[in-house]
Amino acid sequence: MTDMREDRSRAVLTLVCVSQFMVVLGVTVVTITMPAVQAELGVRTGDLQWIISAYALAFAGALVVAGRAADLYGRRRLFLAGLVVFGVASAGCATAGSAAALLAARAVQGVGAAMLAPSALAILVAAFPAGVRRTRAVAWYTAAQAVGGASGWIAGGIVGEHLGWRWLFLANVPVCMVVLVGALWIMRAGPGRLPAPNAQRPDIAGAVLVTAGMALLVLGLTQVGGPAAHWSVSVGLGGGTALLGLFAWVERRVQSPLLPAGLLRQRTLGAGLIVSMAVTGTTTSVLLLCALYLQDVAHLSATVSGLAFVPFNLAVVAASLGGPALLRGRAAGVAMTAGMVTIAVSALLLLALPVRGEPLAVTIPAFLLMGLGNGLAAVMAVTIGTRAAGDHPGAASGLLNSASELGVASGLATLVTLASLRTAALTGSAEPTAAEALSGYRWAFVGAALAVLGAAAGALHLLRRGARGAD
């Protein structure tokens, strides 16, 4: 009987990891193939960013609501519904005949991803009791998440160049079908099964406010440095902040708040949120700039550029799976800090990227270190964050995923803009040379190192205060 439960738990973990890999892959997978999408659908250069942003906006905006819905109405139900929405939207992306159709399908795909991400992590928490087994399961989940993000560069380069960009979306359809069938069977009576829906009245006002507020906030961040930055950043950041403030006011007055009372006051969850935001924000931005460097400065093909990220993926897996051994006693904060310091060192190593010469001699060791730091810090963030969830794993999962998405948006907004401003200061209105573009990238690498070190200090401070409070 025990062996059967173990097998079912492992099957649940496999389904959760596959779904999370697919969700995170969707954020970056089309980046390298943007020129092909532009040529086929006639997308204007200024509108290309929306193919990525449409997914991110819908994903980030719906995460908190989806996480709470998983707690109230059933994690399994939301997970299954998310698979259907994500699969159908992926088919819509693959068959889009116009830029408008692709943007609409990407937005729906983001909603499906928002339904999947928090419900998947909540199912994992329910499937594995607290302790070593859960920590190992979270390590696999984190590895799938991190590898999914980095694999976007690899899959986008190889599949996009040899099969076409539509296959990047079409491949999701059979995967969703397989996971859906597996979930219907495995989770039917296993650890992922959930109780009957909660009869509490839903917080509709809070749901609308937090969804709109998160979406506007991410919108504002993604428009920093863009052609219409002045009004869009002001509307996005100002409107998003105002709506989230109003959301906080509403939450204190409703009978059944969207975010359970006291959840955000948990210092361990706060530390997890800071680390999740910092890790995704810095590594995603640095990897994007490296992808641009490999193609625009080093003049490597999309396929070779994609393969350059393989060391990062391998290191993420190794660190994520080795991380649980460091969680004995109170070593979580130390291990998390070590991971973030490693990310900072890897970003500084990239300062040695040459204008001419062999870039892989620099990217391979830097990507290995960045992957090790990413995997270690991310698994610690999820582990300490979910410790504070109590009876609300869906809400906590939604917050952790929201922090990651805000990290991506804010990291791109600040670090990529920093690189652009540095390059523009050197070139004026002229086309930048390779050396001038690389100078901008180097400023961003230093900014990433400083940001991740600052976040590590803040998270460690919260953990120490939380430990003193517990004593």
Short mmCIF file of C-alpha atoms in Angstrom, two decimals:
data_model
loop_
_atom_site.label_atom_id
_atom_site.label_comp_id
_atom_site.label_asym_id
_atom_site.label_seq_id
_atom_site.Cartn_x
_atom_site.Cartn_y
_atom_site.Cartn_z
CA MET A 1 0.00 0.00 0.00
CA THR A 2 2.88 2.33 0.87
CA ASP A 3 4.60 1.55 -2.43
CA MET A 4 1.40 2.38 -4.30
CA ARG A 5 1.14 5.75 -2.55
CA GLU A 6 4.80 6.42 -3.34
CA ASP A 7 4.24 5.62 -7.01
CA ARG A 8 1.19 7.86 -7.14
CA SER A 9 3.07 10.70 -5.46
CA ARG A 10 5.89 10.41 -7.98
CA ALA A 11 3.38 10.42 -10.82
CA VAL A 12 1.76 13.58 -9.41
CA LEU A 13 5.19 15.20 -9.16
CA THR A 14 5.94 14.31 -12.79
CA LEU A 15 2.69 15.87 -14.01
CA VAL A 16 3.24 19.00 -11.94
CA CYS A 17 6.82 19.41 -13.17
CA VAL A 18 5.85 18.96 -16.83
CA SER A 19 3.09 21.55 -16.53
CA GLN A 20 5.38 24.05 -14.79
CA PHE A 21 8.13 23.55 -17.36
CA MET A 22 5.62 24.28 -20.12
CA VAL A 23 4.24 27.38 -18.37
CA VAL A 24 7.62 29.02 -17.78
CA LEU A 25 8.88 28.00 -21.23
CA GLY A 26 6.04 30.05 -22.71
CA VAL A 27 7.51 33.29 -21.35
CA THR A 28 10.77 33.22 -23.33
CA VAL A 29 10.35 30.65 -26.09
CA VAL A 30 9.37 33.12 -28.82
CA THR A 31 12.04 35.73 -28.07
CA ILE A 32 14.71 34.44 -30.46
CA THR A 33 12.16 33.84 -33.25
CA MET A 34 10.78 37.39 -33.23
CA PRO A 35 12.30 38.23 -36.66
CA ALA A 36 10.52 35.24 -38.25
CA VAL A 37 7.18 36.15 -36.63
CA GLN A 38 7.59 39.74 -37.78
CA ALA A 39 8.32 38.73 -41.36
CA GLU A 40 5.42 36.25 -41.66
CA LEU A 41 2.67 38.21 -39.90
CA GLY A 42 3.83 41.71 -40.78
CA VAL A 43 4.17 42.83 -37.16
CA ARG A 44 5.50 46.35 -36.74
CA THR A 45 8.81 46.56 -34.90
CA GLY A 46 7.27 48.61 -32.10
CA ASP A 47 4.56 45.98 -31.58
CA LEU A 48 6.87 42.95 -31.34
CA GLN A 49 7.23 43.29 -27.56
CA TRP A 50 3.49 42.72 -27.14
CA ILE A 51 3.84 39.12 -28.31
CA ILE A 52 5.86 38.54 -25.15
CA SER A 53 4.08 41.10 -22.96
CA ALA A 54 0.55 39.84 -23.74
CA TYR A 55 1.43 36.51 -22.12
CA ALA A 56 3.23 38.14 -19.18
CA LEU A 57 0.41 40.62 -18.50
CA ALA A 58 -2.32 37.99 -18.43
CA PHE A 59 -0.14 35.58 -16.46
CA ALA A 60 0.86 38.09 -13.78
CA GLY A 61 -2.57 39.69 -13.57
CA ALA A 62 -4.46 36.47 -12.90
CA LEU A 63 -1.99 34.67 -10.61
CA VAL A 64 -3.22 35.87 -7.21
CA VAL A 65 -6.87 35.25 -8.13
CA ALA A 66 -6.03 31.80 -9.51
CA GLY A 67 -4.08 30.88 -6.40
CA ARG A 68 -6.96 31.77 -4.11
CA ALA A 69 -9.44 30.04 -6.43
CA ALA A 70 -7.38 26.87 -6.07
CA ASP A 71 -7.83 27.02 -2.29
CA LEU A 72 -11.57 27.78 -2.44
CA TYR A 73 -12.78 25.68 -5.37
CA GLY A 74 -10.24 22.90 -5.70
CA ARG A 75 -6.64 22.69 -6.88
CA ARG A 76 -7.32 19.70 -9.11
CA ARG A 77 -10.25 21.41 -10.82
CA LEU A 78 -8.28 24.55 -11.54
CA PHE A 79 -5.30 22.51 -12.74
CA LEU A 80 -7.45 20.58 -15.23
CA ALA A 81 -9.19 23.72 -16.45
CA GLY A 82 -5.83 25.44 -16.85
CA LEU A 83 -4.54 22.61 -19.03
CA VAL A 84 -7.54 22.93 -21.35
CA VAL A 85 -7.24 26.73 -21.61
CA PHE A 86 -3.47 26.60 -22.15
CA GLY A 87 -3.71 23.85 -24.77
CA VAL A 88 -6.49 25.53 -26.76
CA ALA A 89 -4.70 28.88 -26.64
CA SER A 90 -1.45 27.25 -27.80
CA ALA A 91 -3.29 25.83 -30.81
CA GLY A 92 -4.63 29.33 -31.45
CA CYS A 93 -1.08 30.75 -31.39
CA ALA A 94 0.14 28.07 -33.80
CA THR A 95 -2.62 28.78 -36.32
CA ALA A 96 -2.77 32.58 -35.95
CA GLY A 97 -3.12 34.28 -39.30
CA SER A 98 -2.54 37.82 -38.11
CA ALA A 99 -0.70 39.75 -35.43
CA ALA A 100 -3.99 40.53 -33.64
CA ALA A 101 -4.94 36.85 -33.52
CA LEU A 102 -1.53 35.89 -32.15
CA LEU A 103 -1.68 38.58 -29.46
CA ALA A 104 -5.18 37.48 -28.38
CA ALA A 105 -4.15 33.83 -28.23
CA ARG A 106 -1.03 34.71 -26.24
CA ALA A 107 -3.17 36.58 -23.69
CA VAL A 108 -5.49 33.58 -23.27
CA GLN A 109 -2.43 31.35 -22.99
CA GLY A 110 -1.23 33.55 -20.14
CA VAL A 111 -4.55 33.10 -18.32
CA GLY A 112 -4.21 29.33 -18.69
CA ALA A 113 -0.66 29.53 -17.33
CA ALA A 114 -1.92 31.54 -14.34
CA MET A 115 -4.45 28.79 -13.61
CA LEU A 116 -1.80 26.08 -13.85
CA ALA A 117 1.11 27.54 -11.88
CA PRO A 118 -0.36 28.05 -8.37
CA SER A 119 -2.63 25.01 -8.54
CA ALA A 120 0.32 22.81 -9.56
CA LEU A 121 2.44 23.92 -6.60
CA ALA A 122 -0.54 23.58 -4.24
CA ILE A 123 -1.11 20.01 -5.50
CA LEU A 124 2.55 19.24 -4.85
CA VAL A 125 2.33 20.59 -1.29
CA ALA A 126 -0.78 18.46 -0.67
CA ALA A 127 0.85 15.37 -2.19
CA PHE A 128 3.99 15.42 -0.03
CA PRO A 129 3.98 15.85 3.75
CA ALA A 130 6.23 18.51 5.26
CA GLY A 131 9.80 17.35 5.68
CA VAL A 132 12.50 15.84 3.50
CA ARG A 133 10.11 14.36 0.92
CA ARG A 134 8.39 17.67 0.30
CA THR A 135 11.71 19.49 0.09
CA ARG A 136 12.92 17.05 -2.55
CA ALA A 137 9.67 17.41 -4.47
CA VAL A 138 9.99 21.21 -4.36
CA ALA A 139 13.55 20.80 -5.66
CA TRP A 140 12.26 18.92 -8.73
CA TYR A 141 9.53 21.52 -9.19
CA THR A 142 12.04 24.36 -8.99
CA ALA A 143 14.37 22.59 -11.42
CA ALA A 144 11.53 22.20 -13.91
CA GLN A 145 10.62 25.87 -13.50
CA ALA A 146 14.17 27.17 -13.96
CA VAL A 147 14.99 24.83 -16.83
CA GLY A 148 11.74 25.81 -18.53
CA GLY A 149 12.73 29.45 -18.46
CA ALA A 150 16.23 28.83 -19.80
CA SER A 151 15.08 26.25 -22.35
CA GLY A 152 13.09 28.95 -24.10
CA TRP A 153 16.34 30.25 -25.56
CA ILE A 154 17.39 26.76 -26.68
CA ALA A 155 14.06 25.59 -28.07
CA GLY A 156 13.38 28.95 -29.65
CA GLY A 157 16.68 28.87 -31.50
CA ILE A 158 16.67 25.26 -32.68
CA VAL A 159 12.97 24.65 -33.34
CA GLY A 160 12.36 28.14 -34.68
CA GLU A 161 15.24 27.95 -37.15
CA HIS A 162 14.61 24.42 -38.45
CA LEU A 163 10.84 23.85 -38.13
CA GLY A 164 9.36 27.33 -37.82
CA TRP A 165 8.01 29.40 -34.95
CA ARG A 166 4.51 27.88 -35.10
CA TRP A 167 5.86 24.53 -33.88
CA LEU A 168 6.94 26.18 -30.64
CA PHE A 169 3.25 26.59 -29.81
CA LEU A 170 1.89 23.49 -31.52
CA ALA A 171 4.14 21.24 -29.44
CA ASN A 172 2.22 22.31 -26.30
CA VAL A 173 -1.03 20.75 -27.52
CA PRO A 174 -0.10 17.03 -27.24
CA VAL A 175 1.74 17.73 -23.99
CA CYS A 176 -1.39 19.30 -22.50
CA MET A 177 -3.46 16.34 -23.66
CA VAL A 178 -1.10 13.79 -22.10
CA VAL A 179 -0.90 15.69 -18.79
CA LEU A 180 -4.69 16.13 -18.77
CA VAL A 181 -5.31 12.40 -19.20
CA GLY A 182 -2.66 11.61 -16.58
CA ALA A 183 -4.15 14.11 -14.12
CA LEU A 184 -7.66 12.74 -14.57
CA TRP A 185 -6.37 9.27 -13.79
CA ILE A 186 -3.58 9.82 -11.25
CA MET A 187 -5.19 12.61 -9.25
CA ARG A 188 -8.59 10.95 -9.22
CA ALA A 189 -8.08 9.36 -5.82
CA GLY A 190 -4.48 10.18 -5.05
CA PRO A 191 -2.68 12.87 -3.10
CA GLY A 192 -3.79 15.60 -5.46
CA ARG A 193 -7.47 15.03 -4.83
CA LEU A 194 -9.22 17.91 -3.14
CA PRO A 195 -12.19 18.37 -0.87
CA ALA A 196 -15.51 19.76 -1.99
CA PRO A 197 -15.53 23.43 -2.99
CA ASN A 198 -15.56 25.95 -0.19
CA ALA A 199 -18.87 27.65 0.17
CA GLN A 200 -17.40 31.05 1.03
CA ARG A 201 -18.63 33.98 -1.01
CA PRO A 202 -15.91 34.98 -3.49
CA ASP A 203 -14.25 38.37 -3.14
CA ILE A 204 -15.19 39.68 -6.60
CA ALA A 205 -14.08 43.28 -5.93
CA GLY A 206 -10.70 42.12 -4.67
CA ALA A 207 -10.27 39.80 -7.65
CA VAL A 208 -10.96 42.59 -10.15
CA LEU A 209 -8.70 45.07 -8.35
CA VAL A 210 -5.69 42.78 -7.93
CA THR A 211 -5.94 41.42 -11.48
CA ALA A 212 -6.15 44.89 -13.02
CA GLY A 213 -3.53 46.28 -10.64
CA MET A 214 -0.99 43.54 -11.36
CA ALA A 215 -1.58 43.77 -15.10
CA LEU A 216 -1.13 47.56 -15.11
CA LEU A 217 1.99 47.30 -12.96
CA VAL A 218 3.60 44.80 -15.33
CA LEU A 219 2.45 46.91 -18.30
CA GLY A 220 4.18 49.96 -16.89
CA LEU A 221 7.38 48.05 -16.21
CA THR A 222 7.50 46.53 -19.70
CA GLN A 223 7.12 49.99 -21.30
CA VAL A 224 10.13 51.58 -19.59
CA GLY A 225 12.41 52.83 -22.34
CA GLY A 226 9.83 52.18 -25.06
CA PRO A 227 8.64 54.61 -27.74
CA ALA A 228 5.59 55.66 -25.69
CA ALA A 229 7.28 55.34 -22.33
CA HIS A 230 6.15 58.64 -20.83
CA TRP A 231 2.41 58.01 -20.79
CA SER A 232 2.39 54.21 -20.65
CA VAL A 233 4.82 53.98 -17.74
CA SER A 234 2.92 56.68 -15.83
CA VAL A 235 -0.45 55.05 -16.45
CA GLY A 236 0.86 51.55 -15.77
CA LEU A 237 2.86 52.17 -12.60
CA GLY A 238 0.58 54.88 -11.24
CA GLY A 239 -2.66 53.08 -12.04
CA GLY A 240 -1.34 49.71 -10.91
CA THR A 241 -0.09 51.09 -7.59
CA ALA A 242 -3.40 52.87 -6.98
CA LEU A 243 -5.46 49.76 -7.72
CA LEU A 244 -3.28 47.56 -5.52
CA GLY A 245 -3.61 50.11 -2.73
CA LEU A 246 -7.37 50.05 -3.14
CA PHE A 247 -7.21 46.24 -3.15
CA ALA A 248 -5.43 46.31 0.22
CA TRP A 249 -8.12 48.65 1.60
CA VAL A 250 -10.94 46.37 0.35
CA GLU A 251 -9.26 43.25 1.73
CA ARG A 252 -9.35 44.64 5.27
CA ARG A 253 -13.12 45.10 5.06
CA VAL A 254 -14.51 41.99 3.36
CA GLN A 255 -15.60 38.86 5.18
CA SER A 256 -13.68 36.45 2.94
CA PRO A 257 -10.58 38.27 1.67
CA LEU A 258 -8.78 37.07 -1.44
CA LEU A 259 -5.52 36.91 0.52
CA PRO A 260 -6.01 35.28 3.93
CA ALA A 261 -5.40 37.59 6.88
CA GLY A 262 -1.84 37.45 8.16
CA LEU A 263 -0.36 35.65 5.15
CA LEU A 264 1.67 38.63 3.97
CA ARG A 265 2.88 39.27 7.52
CA GLN A 266 4.77 35.97 7.49
CA ARG A 267 8.45 36.96 7.33
CA THR A 268 9.50 33.65 5.79
CA LEU A 269 7.04 34.16 2.96
CA GLY A 270 8.31 37.72 2.56
CA ALA A 271 11.86 36.41 2.22
CA GLY A 272 10.70 33.87 -0.37
CA LEU A 273 8.95 36.60 -2.36
CA ILE A 274 12.04 38.84 -2.36
CA VAL A 275 14.28 36.01 -3.55
CA SER A 276 11.83 34.80 -6.20
CA MET A 277 11.57 38.33 -7.61
CA ALA A 278 15.32 38.97 -7.55
CA VAL A 279 16.40 35.64 -9.02
CA THR A 280 14.03 35.72 -11.99
CA GLY A 281 14.52 39.45 -12.57
CA THR A 282 18.31 39.33 -12.71
CA THR A 283 18.89 36.01 -14.46
CA THR A 284 16.20 36.50 -17.13
CA SER A 285 17.52 39.95 -18.00
CA VAL A 286 21.13 38.82 -18.11
CA LEU A 287 20.28 35.79 -20.27
CA LEU A 288 18.32 37.98 -22.68
CA LEU A 289 21.25 40.36 -23.05
CA CYS A 290 23.57 37.40 -23.57
CA ALA A 291 21.27 36.08 -26.30
CA LEU A 292 21.45 39.47 -28.00
CA TYR A 293 25.22 39.55 -27.58
CA LEU A 294 25.72 36.07 -29.05
CA GLN A 295 23.74 36.92 -32.18
CA ASP A 296 24.35 40.66 -32.69
CA VAL A 297 27.94 41.03 -31.43
CA ALA A 298 29.46 37.55 -31.73
CA HIS A 299 27.36 36.80 -34.88
CA LEU A 300 26.44 33.25 -33.90
CA SER A 301 23.41 31.55 -35.44
CA ALA A 302 20.17 31.17 -33.52
CA THR A 303 20.83 27.44 -33.09
CA VAL A 304 24.37 27.88 -31.73
CA SER A 305 23.21 30.75 -29.53
CA GLY A 306 20.46 28.55 -28.11
CA LEU A 307 22.86 25.68 -27.42
CA ALA A 308 25.12 28.05 -25.50
CA PHE A 309 22.53 28.04 -22.72
CA VAL A 310 22.74 24.26 -22.13
CA PRO A 311 25.33 24.63 -19.30
CA PHE A 312 22.91 26.90 -17.46
CA ASN A 313 20.15 24.29 -17.67
CA LEU A 314 22.38 21.46 -16.47
CA ALA A 315 23.64 23.53 -13.55
CA VAL A 316 20.10 24.52 -12.53
CA VAL A 317 19.05 20.88 -12.35
CA ALA A 318 22.15 19.90 -10.36
CA ALA A 319 21.76 22.73 -7.85
CA SER A 320 18.00 22.29 -7.46
CA LEU A 321 18.31 18.60 -6.70
CA GLY A 322 21.35 19.05 -4.46
CA GLY A 323 19.81 21.96 -2.56
CA PRO A 324 17.62 19.93 -0.15
CA ALA A 325 20.73 18.50 1.50
CA LEU A 326 21.52 22.04 2.67
CA LEU A 327 18.16 22.53 4.35
CA ARG A 328 19.02 20.80 7.60
CA GLY A 329 18.62 22.85 10.73
CA ARG A 330 18.58 26.55 9.93
CA ALA A 331 20.81 26.38 6.84
CA ALA A 332 18.10 27.59 4.46
CA GLY A 333 19.07 31.25 4.76
CA VAL A 334 22.76 30.50 4.33
CA ALA A 335 22.15 28.30 1.28
CA MET A 336 19.81 30.87 -0.24
CA THR A 337 22.37 33.64 0.28
CA ALA A 338 25.13 31.48 -1.21
CA GLY A 339 23.01 30.93 -4.30
CA MET A 340 22.37 34.64 -4.77
CA VAL A 341 26.04 35.54 -4.25
CA THR A 342 26.89 32.95 -6.91
CA ILE A 343 24.48 34.65 -9.32
CA ALA A 344 26.19 37.98 -8.64
CA VAL A 345 29.64 36.48 -9.31
CA SER A 346 28.43 34.93 -12.57
CA ALA A 347 27.07 38.28 -13.74
CA LEU A 348 30.41 39.93 -13.02
CA LEU A 349 32.24 37.18 -14.94
CA LEU A 350 30.28 38.21 -18.03
CA LEU A 351 32.15 41.53 -17.97
CA ALA A 352 34.93 39.59 -19.70
CA LEU A 353 32.83 38.96 -22.85
CA PRO A 354 34.96 40.02 -25.83
CA VAL A 355 34.02 42.28 -28.70
CA ARG A 356 35.96 39.89 -30.92
CA GLY A 357 37.11 36.41 -30.08
CA GLU A 358 35.61 33.26 -28.59
CA PRO A 359 32.58 34.12 -26.39
CA LEU A 360 31.94 30.57 -25.18
CA ALA A 361 35.12 30.60 -23.11
CA VAL A 362 33.35 33.20 -20.96
CA THR A 363 29.70 32.16 -21.23
CA ILE A 364 30.22 28.49 -20.30
CA PRO A 365 31.74 29.09 -16.82
CA ALA A 366 29.48 32.10 -16.22
CA PHE A 367 26.32 30.18 -17.20
CA LEU A 368 27.38 27.21 -15.06
CA LEU A 369 27.76 29.46 -12.02
CA MET A 370 24.53 31.33 -12.78
CA GLY A 371 22.65 28.04 -13.10
CA LEU A 372 24.04 26.77 -9.80
CA GLY A 373 23.09 29.98 -8.04
CA ASN A 374 19.65 30.09 -9.66
CA GLY A 375 18.78 26.52 -8.76
CA LEU A 376 19.99 26.84 -5.17
CA ALA A 377 18.34 30.19 -4.46
CA ALA A 378 15.07 29.31 -6.20
CA VAL A 379 14.50 26.02 -4.37
CA MET A 380 15.17 27.77 -1.06
CA ALA A 381 12.73 30.56 -1.94
CA VAL A 382 9.90 28.14 -2.76
CA THR A 383 10.62 25.95 0.25
CA ILE A 384 10.70 28.72 2.85
CA GLY A 385 7.81 30.50 1.13
CA THR A 386 5.48 27.50 1.24
CA ARG A 387 6.35 26.83 4.89
CA ALA A 388 4.24 29.85 5.77
CA ALA A 389 1.26 28.79 3.67
CA GLY A 390 -0.60 26.84 6.34
CA ASP A 391 -4.06 26.02 5.01
CA HIS A 392 -3.63 28.34 2.02
CA PRO A 393 -1.00 26.78 -0.27
CA GLY A 394 -2.77 28.06 -3.37
CA ALA A 395 -2.66 31.70 -2.22
CA ALA A 396 1.01 31.41 -1.22
CA SER A 397 1.83 29.74 -4.54
CA GLY A 398 0.05 32.50 -6.41
CA LEU A 399 2.08 35.12 -4.55
CA LEU A 400 5.38 33.35 -5.22
CA ASN A 401 4.59 33.07 -8.92
CA SER A 402 3.44 36.70 -9.01
CA ALA A 403 6.75 37.75 -7.46
CA SER A 404 8.60 35.85 -10.17
CA GLU A 405 6.61 37.55 -12.93
CA LEU A 406 7.09 40.98 -11.38
CA GLY A 407 10.78 40.15 -11.15
CA VAL A 408 10.96 39.41 -14.86
CA ALA A 409 9.11 42.61 -15.77
CA SER A 410 11.04 44.87 -13.40
CA GLY A 411 14.38 43.24 -14.27
CA LEU A 412 13.85 43.77 -17.98
CA ALA A 413 12.58 47.30 -17.39
CA THR A 414 15.57 48.38 -15.31
CA LEU A 415 18.51 46.33 -16.58
CA VAL A 416 17.72 46.30 -20.30
CA THR A 417 16.89 50.00 -20.13
CA LEU A 418 20.16 50.62 -18.29
CA ALA A 419 22.02 48.85 -21.09
CA SER A 420 20.15 50.87 -23.72
CA LEU A 421 20.83 54.19 -21.98
CA ARG A 422 24.54 53.44 -21.68
CA THR A 423 24.77 52.49 -25.35
CA ALA A 424 22.75 55.53 -26.42
CA ALA A 425 25.06 57.80 -24.40
CA LEU A 426 28.01 56.47 -26.38
CA THR A 427 26.42 56.53 -29.83
CA GLY A 428 23.96 59.41 -29.83
CA SER A 429 21.62 58.85 -32.76
CA ALA A 430 24.04 56.66 -34.74
CA GLU A 431 23.87 52.89 -35.08
CA PRO A 432 25.84 51.41 -32.17
CA THR A 433 29.03 49.51 -32.83
CA ALA A 434 29.65 46.10 -31.27
CA ALA A 435 31.88 47.66 -28.61
CA GLU A 436 29.26 50.27 -27.71
CA ALA A 437 26.48 47.67 -27.46
CA LEU A 438 28.69 45.48 -25.26
CA SER A 439 29.45 48.45 -23.00
CA GLY A 440 25.72 48.78 -22.35
CA TYR A 441 25.42 45.08 -21.59
CA ARG A 442 28.28 45.34 -19.10
CA TRP A 443 26.52 48.09 -17.17
CA ALA A 444 23.48 45.84 -16.91
CA PHE A 445 25.60 42.94 -15.67
CA VAL A 446 26.96 45.11 -12.85
CA GLY A 447 23.44 46.31 -12.06
CA ALA A 448 22.21 42.70 -11.86
CA ALA A 449 25.01 41.78 -9.45
CA LEU A 450 24.21 44.71 -7.16
CA ALA A 451 20.46 44.02 -7.27
CA VAL A 452 20.75 40.35 -6.36
CA LEU A 453 23.19 41.08 -3.51
CA GLY A 454 20.82 43.72 -2.11
CA ALA A 455 17.90 41.29 -2.30
CA ALA A 456 19.95 38.62 -0.53
CA ALA A 457 20.67 41.00 2.34
CA GLY A 458 16.99 41.92 2.65
CA ALA A 459 15.77 38.32 2.58
CA LEU A 460 18.35 37.18 5.12
CA HIS A 461 17.30 40.02 7.45
CA LEU A 462 13.65 38.89 7.27
CA LEU A 463 14.58 35.28 7.96
CA ARG A 464 16.61 36.25 11.01
CA ARG A 465 13.79 38.41 12.37
CA GLY A 466 11.38 35.56 11.76
CA ALA A 467 13.63 33.13 13.60
CA ARG A 468 13.92 35.47 16.61
CA GLY A 469 10.14 35.88 16.62
CA ALA A 470 9.64 32.12 16.58
CA ASP A 471 12.00 31.73 19.53
#
